[in-house]
C-alpha angles and dihedrals in degrees: 000000000000119000109293109265094003106156138160125246091276092055095254116138105265097231089052093049093051091043092053091047089056092046092050089052097246086132115044127216113285092014112143116245106214114199094216092051093047091047090055095042096050099032093238138128122269089241090054092049091048091051092047091051090051091054091047089050088056089051092053096244095107133036129199119223118202111257091357104073127222131336138173107274116241113220114215122221096257091054091045088056092049089051090051091050090054089046089053091063097041097042089050090053092048092049092050092049090047090054089055096046105033117125129211091257091050091049089058090047094052092046088052090053089050091052091050090049091054090050093048092052092045090051095046092242099153097169091047091050091049091053091049089049090057091045092052094051090046093051093047089055092047095047091049090053093223100148096166093049089046092056092050093046093049090054092048091048090057093050092050098043096113092054092044091054093049091051092048090054095043110115112254096008097111092055088055097045096041096075089044091056092044089054090054090050092048093051092051096043092051090050092242108143095183093051092045093050092045091050092049092050092047090052093053091047087055090050090054092051091049092049090056092046095050092045091052094054116118112261094022113148119197 
């Protein structure tokens, strides 16, 4: 674990702050993570940074190269597909559990997210749609109460962040994924675990197909 009490200047646990920076794409795949630079950027001790990088290495977000220090780990396509296949099972479980547990207030919340997603796609707001996508998946996990699955999925999300961003920016992708997300919402809001799980699995199958399509595009560089 990261150094006890190690936090950045804003009081956020250091390992969490660096993890979120990687997930947001502030550090790109294969970028070196220099302890002195991170110490300055996050207002933390070198020992705290070193401990946080060790924990992130264990999570698969960072890799250590002999005599070259740490860098953001680049996830190849075949591993990104494997991650999505694991997500398919876990996201399906979370959606089914959410359909069983969802309250009336949460139904209205999910329907509101769906409405905002429609508006974002109609307005061509790709970044806004991507953020709503992440919010929807997070709320489904929370409503389903699957804490163990949530921890695993958060770790997988970080490892797959580069591929997720490329998909979000891929022309036409939001118009494909929107009805898939709306189907997940509908299954949960109608308290239909089988429909919710099926919709979540169908969405991840679509993600896998899109990953292959984007990777096969001319001029693509891993």
